Amino acid sequence: DQQVKQNSPSLSVQEGRISILNCDYTNSMFDYFLWYKKYPAEGPTFLISISSIKDKNEDGRFTVFLNKSAKHLSLHIVPSQPGDSAVYFCAASLRGLVNSGAGSYQLTFGKGTKLSVIP
Amino acid sequence: DGGITQSPKYLFRKEGQNVTLSCEQNLNHDAMYWYRQDPGQGLRLIYYSQIVNDFQKGDIAEGYSVSREKKESFPLTVTSAQKNPTAFYLCASRRTTSGKPDTQYFGPGTRLTVL
């Protein structure tokens, strides 16, 4: 049973426009979320993260929004650039359980969304 | 400069042979992880280690083995018992002290092809 879902396998966006990548989760215990970017035949690189106590985190062109009631998060890239073309993975962590001694910092990943930014 | 190295980048083996994938980090991270990625799939956790001389099975540990004799090194052995070993293997490490303890940092990966 997939606990972290990225329902769009691919997304195409024109250069300069906004890219919106979506992620849904089913485990309400998840309380920390991360986005990774991955080029073919390379390891993922950390992009941005958000704690469940926030609903928005921004870093340059990248903004992550979290809607806890809907168990949904999204990554916005504005403006999109051709170099942003990659696979984006959403991941979730159980930080609260770790702090209570009941868990570990394992990440649960979605299957990824391939973003293509068209020049 | 610090980072995670995986070698080799590409590895070919005959069916039935064991093969060991290397993962080294000089980030002074305590925790290390092995993942497998298949086409169209997310990252699936094979094994992880929070501290030297200790490791835990992940979601798909069958057919794999690991060791953690040194903080810097976490080699993964793909045994002949692994039914579908051809995949892209990723190693990651994580700082367990202050900052963002959840964030894992990945190596460049090893593409294993079993012929």
PDB file of C-alpha atoms in Angstrom:
ATOM      1  CA  ASP A   1       0.000   0.000   0.000  1.00  0.00           C
ATOM      2  CA  GLN A   2       1.574   3.236  -1.153  1.00  0.00           C
ATOM      3  CA  GLN A   3       1.675   5.773   1.631  1.00  0.00           C
ATOM      4  CA  VAL A   4       3.087   8.550  -0.540  1.00  0.00           C
ATOM      5  CA  LYS A   5       1.568   9.009  -3.968  1.00  0.00           C
ATOM      6  CA  GLN A   6       2.534  11.133  -6.923  1.00  0.00           C
ATOM      7  CA  ASN A   7      -0.326  10.511  -9.287  1.00  0.00           C
ATOM      8  CA  SER A   8       1.098  12.340 -12.297  1.00  0.00           C
ATOM      9  CA  PRO A   9       3.950  10.376 -13.865  1.00  0.00           C
ATOM     10  CA  SER A  10       4.836  13.291 -16.105  1.00  0.00           C
ATOM     11  CA  LEU A  11       4.272  17.011 -16.595  1.00  0.00           C
ATOM     12  CA  SER A  12       5.215  19.356 -19.430  1.00  0.00           C
ATOM     13  CA  VAL A  13       5.495  23.101 -18.888  1.00  0.00           C
ATOM     14  CA  GLN A  14       6.592  25.998 -21.054  1.00  0.00           C
ATOM     15  CA  GLU A  15       9.761  27.805 -20.023  1.00  0.00           C
ATOM     16  CA  GLY A  16       8.978  30.809 -17.812  1.00  0.00           C
ATOM     17  CA  ARG A  17       5.621  29.434 -16.645  1.00  0.00           C
ATOM     18  CA  ILE A  18       4.817  27.842 -13.299  1.00  0.00           C
ATOM     19  CA  SER A  19       5.351  24.136 -12.672  1.00  0.00           C
ATOM     20  CA  ILE A  20       3.154  22.539 -10.016  1.00  0.00           C
ATOM     21  CA  LEU A  21       4.023  19.051  -8.824  1.00  0.00           C
ATOM     22  CA  ASN A  22       1.610  17.297  -6.507  1.00  0.00           C
ATOM     23  CA  CYS A  23       1.966  14.696  -3.780  1.00  0.00           C
ATOM     24  CA  ASP A  24      -0.621  12.984  -1.581  1.00  0.00           C
ATOM     25  CA  TYR A  25      -0.034  10.901   1.527  1.00  0.00           C
ATOM     26  CA  THR A  26      -2.217   8.553   3.513  1.00  0.00           C
ATOM     27  CA  ASN A  27      -0.370   8.255   6.843  1.00  0.00           C
ATOM     28  CA  SER A  28      -1.478  11.109   9.079  1.00  0.00           C
ATOM     29  CA  MET A  29       1.560  10.483  11.307  1.00  0.00           C
ATOM     30  CA  PHE A  30       3.893  11.884   8.645  1.00  0.00           C
ATOM     31  CA  ASP A  31       5.068  15.253   9.897  1.00  0.00           C
ATOM     32  CA  TYR A  32       8.030  16.234   7.745  1.00  0.00           C
ATOM     33  CA  PHE A  33       8.121  16.314   3.972  1.00  0.00           C
ATOM     34  CA  LEU A  34      10.933  16.652   1.474  1.00  0.00           C
ATOM     35  CA  TRP A  35      11.301  17.126  -2.266  1.00  0.00           C
ATOM     36  CA  TYR A  36      14.195  15.666  -4.202  1.00  0.00           C
ATOM     37  CA  LYS A  37      15.220  16.278  -7.801  1.00  0.00           C
ATOM     38  CA  LYS A  38      16.833  13.544  -9.860  1.00  0.00           C
ATOM     39  CA  TYR A  39      18.545  13.559 -13.243  1.00  0.00           C
ATOM     40  CA  PRO A  40      18.892  10.276 -15.168  1.00  0.00           C
ATOM     41  CA  ALA A  41      21.690   8.004 -13.930  1.00  0.00           C
ATOM     42  CA  GLU A  42      22.436  10.315 -10.999  1.00  0.00           C
ATOM     43  CA  GLY A  43      21.515  10.312  -7.329  1.00  0.00           C
ATOM     44  CA  PRO A  44      18.647  12.499  -6.076  1.00  0.00           C
ATOM     45  CA  THR A  45      19.543  15.912  -4.723  1.00  0.00           C
ATOM     46  CA  PHE A  46      17.672  17.520  -1.852  1.00  0.00           C
ATOM     47  CA  LEU A  47      15.579  20.485  -2.953  1.00  0.00           C
ATOM     48  CA  ILE A  48      13.328  21.782  -0.198  1.00  0.00           C
ATOM     49  CA  SER A  49      11.477  20.537   2.869  1.00  0.00           C
ATOM     50  CA  ILE A  50       8.583  21.496   5.125  1.00  0.00           C
ATOM     51  CA  SER A  51       7.524  20.639   8.639  1.00  0.00           C
ATOM     52  CA  SER A  52       3.893  19.864   9.375  1.00  0.00           C
ATOM     53  CA  ILE A  53       3.718  22.887  11.683  1.00  0.00           C
ATOM     54  CA  LYS A  54       4.011  25.107   8.601  1.00  0.00           C
ATOM     55  CA  ASP A  55       1.879  25.409   5.510  1.00  0.00           C
ATOM     56  CA  LYS A  56       4.435  27.027   3.237  1.00  0.00           C
ATOM     57  CA  ASN A  57       8.179  27.106   2.775  1.00  0.00           C
ATOM     58  CA  GLU A  58       9.969  29.096   0.112  1.00  0.00           C
ATOM     59  CA  ASP A  59      13.498  28.916  -1.261  1.00  0.00           C
ATOM     60  CA  GLY A  60      14.197  31.037  -4.311  1.00  0.00           C
ATOM     61  CA  ARG A  61      12.130  29.769  -7.241  1.00  0.00           C
ATOM     62  CA  PHE A  62      10.866  26.808  -5.224  1.00  0.00           C
ATOM     63  CA  THR A  63       7.898  26.867  -2.853  1.00  0.00           C
ATOM     64  CA  VAL A  64       6.341  23.921  -1.095  1.00  0.00           C
ATOM     65  CA  PHE A  65       2.764  24.118   0.171  1.00  0.00           C
ATOM     66  CA  LEU A  66       1.307  21.710   2.716  1.00  0.00           C
ATOM     67  CA  ASN A  67      -2.404  21.094   3.299  1.00  0.00           C
ATOM     68  CA  LYS A  68      -2.568  18.770   6.294  1.00  0.00           C
ATOM     69  CA  SER A  69      -6.325  18.366   6.288  1.00  0.00           C
ATOM     70  CA  ALA A  70      -6.207  17.166   2.695  1.00  0.00           C
ATOM     71  CA  LYS A  71      -2.938  15.238   3.251  1.00  0.00           C
ATOM     72  CA  HIS A  72      -1.582  16.985   0.196  1.00  0.00           C
ATOM     73  CA  LEU A  73       1.548  18.887  -0.647  1.00  0.00           C
ATOM     74  CA  SER A  74       2.705  20.602  -3.784  1.00  0.00           C
ATOM     75  CA  LEU A  75       5.943  21.977  -5.155  1.00  0.00           C
ATOM     76  CA  HIS A  76       5.770  25.171  -7.193  1.00  0.00           C
ATOM     77  CA  ILE A  77       8.619  26.198  -9.453  1.00  0.00           C
ATOM     78  CA  VAL A  78       8.444  29.760 -10.754  1.00  0.00           C
ATOM     79  CA  PRO A  79       9.654  30.571 -13.331  1.00  0.00           C
ATOM     80  CA  SER A  80      10.374  27.152 -14.805  1.00  0.00           C
ATOM     81  CA  GLN A  81      13.679  26.750 -16.614  1.00  0.00           C
ATOM     82  CA  PRO A  82      14.883  24.031 -19.016  1.00  0.00           C
ATOM     83  CA  GLY A  83      17.437  22.954 -16.391  1.00  0.00           C
ATOM     84  CA  ASP A  84      14.541  22.062 -14.101  1.00  0.00           C
ATOM     85  CA  SER A  85      13.705  19.131 -16.377  1.00  0.00           C
ATOM     86  CA  ALA A  86      14.163  16.099 -14.132  1.00  0.00           C
ATOM     87  CA  VAL A  87      12.233  13.602 -12.047  1.00  0.00           C
ATOM     88  CA  TYR A  88      10.926  15.024  -8.772  1.00  0.00           C
ATOM     89  CA  PHE A  89      10.347  12.774  -5.779  1.00  0.00           C
ATOM     90  CA  CYS A  90       8.227  13.589  -2.787  1.00  0.00           C
ATOM     91  CA  ALA A  91       9.250  11.954   0.518  1.00  0.00           C
ATOM     92  CA  ALA A  92       7.787  11.852   4.016  1.00  0.00           C
ATOM     93  CA  SER A  93       9.214  11.298   7.474  1.00  0.00           C
ATOM     94  CA  LEU A  94       7.869  10.453  10.942  1.00  0.00           C
ATOM     95  CA  ARG A  95       9.855  13.020  12.917  1.00  0.00           C
ATOM     96  CA  GLY A  96       7.416  13.107  15.810  1.00  0.00           C
ATOM     97  CA  LEU A  97       7.715   9.385  16.387  1.00  0.00           C
ATOM     98  CA  VAL A  98      11.493   9.693  16.374  1.00  0.00           C
ATOM     99  CA  ASN A  99      11.364  12.365  19.047  1.00  0.00           C
ATOM    100  CA  SER A 100       9.240  10.097  21.188  1.00  0.00           C
ATOM    101  CA  GLY A 101      11.671   7.233  20.680  1.00  0.00           C
ATOM    102  CA  ALA A 102       9.253   5.144  18.653  1.00  0.00           C
ATOM    103  CA  GLY A 103      10.617   5.486  15.148  1.00  0.00           C
ATOM    104  CA  SER A 104      13.537   6.224  12.915  1.00  0.00           C
ATOM    105  CA  TYR A 105      14.170   8.851  10.283  1.00  0.00           C
ATOM    106  CA  GLN A 106      13.243   6.579   7.417  1.00  0.00           C
ATOM    107  CA  LEU A 107      11.899   8.320   4.349  1.00  0.00           C
ATOM    108  CA  THR A 108       8.948   7.013   2.379  1.00  0.00           C
ATOM    109  CA  PHE A 109       9.183   8.065  -1.263  1.00  0.00           C
ATOM    110  CA  GLY A 110       6.598   8.548  -3.966  1.00  0.00           C
ATOM    111  CA  LYS A 111       7.178   7.138  -7.454  1.00  0.00           C
ATOM    112  CA  GLY A 112       8.195  10.475  -8.891  1.00  0.00           C
ATOM    113  CA  THR A 113       6.954  12.931 -11.511  1.00  0.00           C
ATOM    114  CA  LYS A 114       8.991  13.607 -14.629  1.00  0.00           C
ATOM    115  CA  LEU A 115       8.992  17.335 -15.367  1.00  0.00           C
ATOM    116  CA  SER A 116       9.835  18.528 -18.864  1.00  0.00           C
ATOM    117  CA  VAL A 117      10.336  22.257 -19.315  1.00  0.00           C
ATOM    118  CA  ILE A 118       9.995  23.185 -22.957  1.00  0.00           C
ATOM    119  CA  PRO A 119      12.125  26.104 -24.218  1.00  0.00           C
TER     120      PRO A 119
ATOM    121  CA  ASP B   1      35.268  18.423  -0.484  1.00  0.00           C
ATOM    122  CA  GLY B   2      32.815  16.151   1.303  1.00  0.00           C
ATOM    123  CA  GLY B   3      30.398  13.778  -0.329  1.00  0.00           C
ATOM    124  CA  ILE B   4      29.226  10.260  -0.990  1.00  0.00           C
ATOM    125  CA  THR B   5      30.952   8.088  -3.543  1.00  0.00           C
ATOM    126  CA  GLN B   6      29.657   4.917  -5.095  1.00  0.00           C
ATOM    127  CA  SER B   7      31.726   2.689  -7.274  1.00  0.00           C
ATOM    128  CA  PRO B   8      31.632   1.535  -9.920  1.00  0.00           C
ATOM    129  CA  LYS B   9      29.144   3.601 -11.922  1.00  0.00           C
ATOM    130  CA  TYR B  10      28.218   0.607 -14.086  1.00  0.00           C
ATOM    131  CA  LEU B  11      28.561  -3.036 -13.105  1.00  0.00           C
ATOM    132  CA  PHE B  12      27.878  -6.183 -15.086  1.00  0.00           C
ATOM    133  CA  ARG B  13      27.657  -9.619 -13.564  1.00  0.00           C
ATOM    134  CA  LYS B  14      26.646 -13.066 -14.648  1.00  0.00           C
ATOM    135  CA  GLU B  15      23.557 -14.615 -13.167  1.00  0.00           C
ATOM    136  CA  GLY B  16      24.306 -16.585  -9.997  1.00  0.00           C
ATOM    137  CA  GLN B  17      27.290 -14.496  -8.947  1.00  0.00           C
ATOM    138  CA  ASN B  18      27.394 -12.396  -5.807  1.00  0.00           C
ATOM    139  CA  VAL B  19      28.456  -8.785  -6.282  1.00  0.00           C
ATOM    140  CA  THR B  20      29.386  -6.058  -3.785  1.00  0.00           C
ATOM    141  CA  LEU B  21      28.583  -2.402  -4.346  1.00  0.00           C
ATOM    142  CA  SER B  22      30.735   0.167  -2.623  1.00  0.00           C
ATOM    143  CA  CYS B  23      29.504   3.240  -0.729  1.00  0.00           C
ATOM    144  CA  GLU B  24      31.843   5.638   1.059  1.00  0.00           C
ATOM    145  CA  GLN B  25      31.091   8.974   2.714  1.00  0.00           C
ATOM    146  CA  ASN B  26      33.324  11.603   4.272  1.00  0.00           C
ATOM    147  CA  LEU B  27      30.508  13.730   5.656  1.00  0.00           C
ATOM    148  CA  ASN B  28      30.877  12.291   9.168  1.00  0.00           C
ATOM    149  CA  HIS B  29      27.268  11.111   8.984  1.00  0.00           C
ATOM    150  CA  ASP B  30      26.195   8.376  11.375  1.00  0.00           C
ATOM    151  CA  ALA B  31      23.314   6.916   9.370  1.00  0.00           C
ATOM    152  CA  MET B  32      23.598   5.287   5.961  1.00  0.00           C
ATOM    153  CA  TYR B  33      21.034   3.766   3.620  1.00  0.00           C
ATOM    154  CA  TRP B  34      20.745   1.604   0.523  1.00  0.00           C
ATOM    155  CA  TYR B  35      17.897   2.030  -1.946  1.00  0.00           C
ATOM    156  CA  ARG B  36      16.943   0.397  -5.172  1.00  0.00           C
ATOM    157  CA  GLN B  37      15.242   2.210  -8.051  1.00  0.00           C
ATOM    158  CA  ASP B  38      13.480   0.435 -10.905  1.00  0.00           C
ATOM    159  CA  PRO B  39      12.009   2.162 -13.981  1.00  0.00           C
ATOM    160  CA  GLY B  40       8.833   4.065 -13.100  1.00  0.00           C
ATOM    161  CA  GLN B  41       9.261   3.264  -9.446  1.00  0.00           C
ATOM    162  CA  GLY B  42      10.178   5.278  -6.424  1.00  0.00           C
ATOM    163  CA  LEU B  43      13.096   4.524  -4.161  1.00  0.00           C
ATOM    164  CA  ARG B  44      12.684   1.366  -2.129  1.00  0.00           C
ATOM    165  CA  LEU B  45      14.707   0.873   1.041  1.00  0.00           C
ATOM    166  CA  ILE B  46      16.911  -2.224   1.168  1.00  0.00           C
ATOM    167  CA  TYR B  47      18.938  -1.780   4.367  1.00  0.00           C
ATOM    168  CA  TYR B  48      19.919   1.017   6.689  1.00  0.00           C
ATOM    169  CA  SER B  49      22.397   1.568   9.464  1.00  0.00           C
ATOM    170  CA  GLN B  50      22.071   4.162  12.197  1.00  0.00           C
ATOM    171  CA  ILE B  51      25.436   3.453  13.773  1.00  0.00           C
ATOM    172  CA  VAL B  52      28.585   1.409  13.231  1.00  0.00           C
ATOM    173  CA  ASN B  53      28.175  -2.361  13.688  1.00  0.00           C
ATOM    174  CA  ASP B  54      24.393  -2.106  13.556  1.00  0.00           C
ATOM    175  CA  PHE B  55      22.001  -2.309  10.617  1.00  0.00           C
ATOM    176  CA  GLN B  56      18.334  -2.967   9.972  1.00  0.00           C
ATOM    177  CA  LYS B  57      16.366  -4.511   7.131  1.00  0.00           C
ATOM    178  CA  GLY B  58      14.313  -2.215   4.977  1.00  0.00           C
ATOM    179  CA  ASP B  59      11.287  -3.073   2.876  1.00  0.00           C
ATOM    180  CA  ILE B  60      13.056  -5.284   0.326  1.00  0.00           C
ATOM    181  CA  ALA B  61      16.052  -6.838   2.121  1.00  0.00           C
ATOM    182  CA  GLU B  62      15.657 -10.368   0.757  1.00  0.00           C
ATOM    183  CA  GLY B  63      18.631 -11.393  -1.366  1.00  0.00           C
ATOM    184  CA  TYR B  64      20.850  -8.591  -0.050  1.00  0.00           C
ATOM    185  CA  SER B  65      23.381  -8.283   2.763  1.00  0.00           C
ATOM    186  CA  VAL B  66      25.320  -5.375   4.264  1.00  0.00           C
ATOM    187  CA  SER B  67      28.052  -4.619   6.776  1.00  0.00           C
ATOM    188  CA  ARG B  68      28.962  -1.483   8.712  1.00  0.00           C
ATOM    189  CA  GLU B  69      32.427  -1.952  10.138  1.00  0.00           C
ATOM    190  CA  LYS B  70      33.435   1.664   9.672  1.00  0.00           C
ATOM    191  CA  LYS B  71      31.451   4.872   9.935  1.00  0.00           C
ATOM    192  CA  GLU B  72      32.506   5.912   6.444  1.00  0.00           C
ATOM    193  CA  SER B  73      31.621   2.701   4.627  1.00  0.00           C
ATOM    194  CA  PHE B  74      28.418   0.739   4.020  1.00  0.00           C
ATOM    195  CA  PRO B  75      28.919  -1.906   1.296  1.00  0.00           C
ATOM    196  CA  LEU B  76      25.960  -3.768  -0.163  1.00  0.00           C
ATOM    197  CA  THR B  77      26.234  -7.343  -1.428  1.00  0.00           C
ATOM    198  CA  VAL B  78      23.704  -8.502  -3.987  1.00  0.00           C
ATOM    199  CA  THR B  79      23.553 -12.255  -3.613  1.00  0.00           C
ATOM    200  CA  SER B  80      22.452 -14.930  -6.063  1.00  0.00           C
ATOM    201  CA  ALA B  81      19.257 -15.229  -3.994  1.00  0.00           C
ATOM    202  CA  GLN B  82      18.058 -11.851  -5.278  1.00  0.00           C
ATOM    203  CA  LYS B  83      15.644 -12.769  -8.068  1.00  0.00           C
ATOM    204  CA  ASN B  84      15.688  -9.506 -10.013  1.00  0.00           C
ATOM    205  CA  PRO B  85      19.010  -7.822  -9.250  1.00  0.00           C
ATOM    206  CA  THR B  86      19.201  -5.612 -12.338  1.00  0.00           C
ATOM    207  CA  ALA B  87      18.453  -2.099 -11.075  1.00  0.00           C
ATOM    208  CA  PHE B  88      19.901   1.284 -10.149  1.00  0.00           C
ATOM    209  CA  TYR B  89      21.281   1.225  -6.607  1.00  0.00           C
ATOM    210  CA  LEU B  90      21.540   4.360  -4.509  1.00  0.00           C
ATOM    211  CA  CYS B  91      23.395   4.911  -1.272  1.00  0.00           C
ATOM    212  CA  ALA B  92      22.527   7.763   1.077  1.00  0.00           C
ATOM    213  CA  SER B  93      23.705   9.139   4.382  1.00  0.00           C
ATOM    214  CA  ARG B  94      22.166  11.343   7.044  1.00  0.00           C
ATOM    215  CA  ARG B  95      23.452  13.566   9.791  1.00  0.00           C
ATOM    216  CA  THR B  96      21.948  12.556  13.111  1.00  0.00           C
ATOM    217  CA  THR B  97      22.801  15.699  15.033  1.00  0.00           C
ATOM    218  CA  SER B  98      21.445  19.239  14.709  1.00  0.00           C
ATOM    219  CA  GLY B  99      19.959  20.812  11.613  1.00  0.00           C
ATOM    220  CA  LYS B 100      17.660  18.763   9.404  1.00  0.00           C
ATOM    221  CA  PRO B 101      18.081  15.208  10.696  1.00  0.00           C
ATOM    222  CA  ASP B 102      15.531  13.822   8.256  1.00  0.00           C
ATOM    223  CA  THR B 103      17.441  14.911   5.171  1.00  0.00           C
ATOM    224  CA  GLN B 104      19.287  12.158   3.381  1.00  0.00           C
ATOM    225  CA  TYR B 105      22.076  12.940   0.930  1.00  0.00           C
ATOM    226  CA  PHE B 106      22.589  10.598  -1.969  1.00  0.00           C
ATOM    227  CA  GLY B 107      25.524   9.257  -3.876  1.00  0.00           C
ATOM    228  CA  PRO B 108      25.626   9.116  -7.702  1.00  0.00           C
ATOM    229  CA  GLY B 109      24.350   5.537  -7.866  1.00  0.00           C
ATOM    230  CA  THR B 110      25.514   2.243  -9.408  1.00  0.00           C
ATOM    231  CA  ARG B 111      23.725   0.675 -12.347  1.00  0.00           C
ATOM    232  CA  LEU B 112      23.894  -3.119 -11.916  1.00  0.00           C
ATOM    233  CA  THR B 113      23.073  -5.318 -14.877  1.00  0.00           C
ATOM    234  CA  VAL B 114      22.916  -9.061 -14.452  1.00  0.00           C
ATOM    235  CA  LEU B 115      23.377 -10.936 -17.712  1.00  0.00           C
TER     236      LEU B 115
END
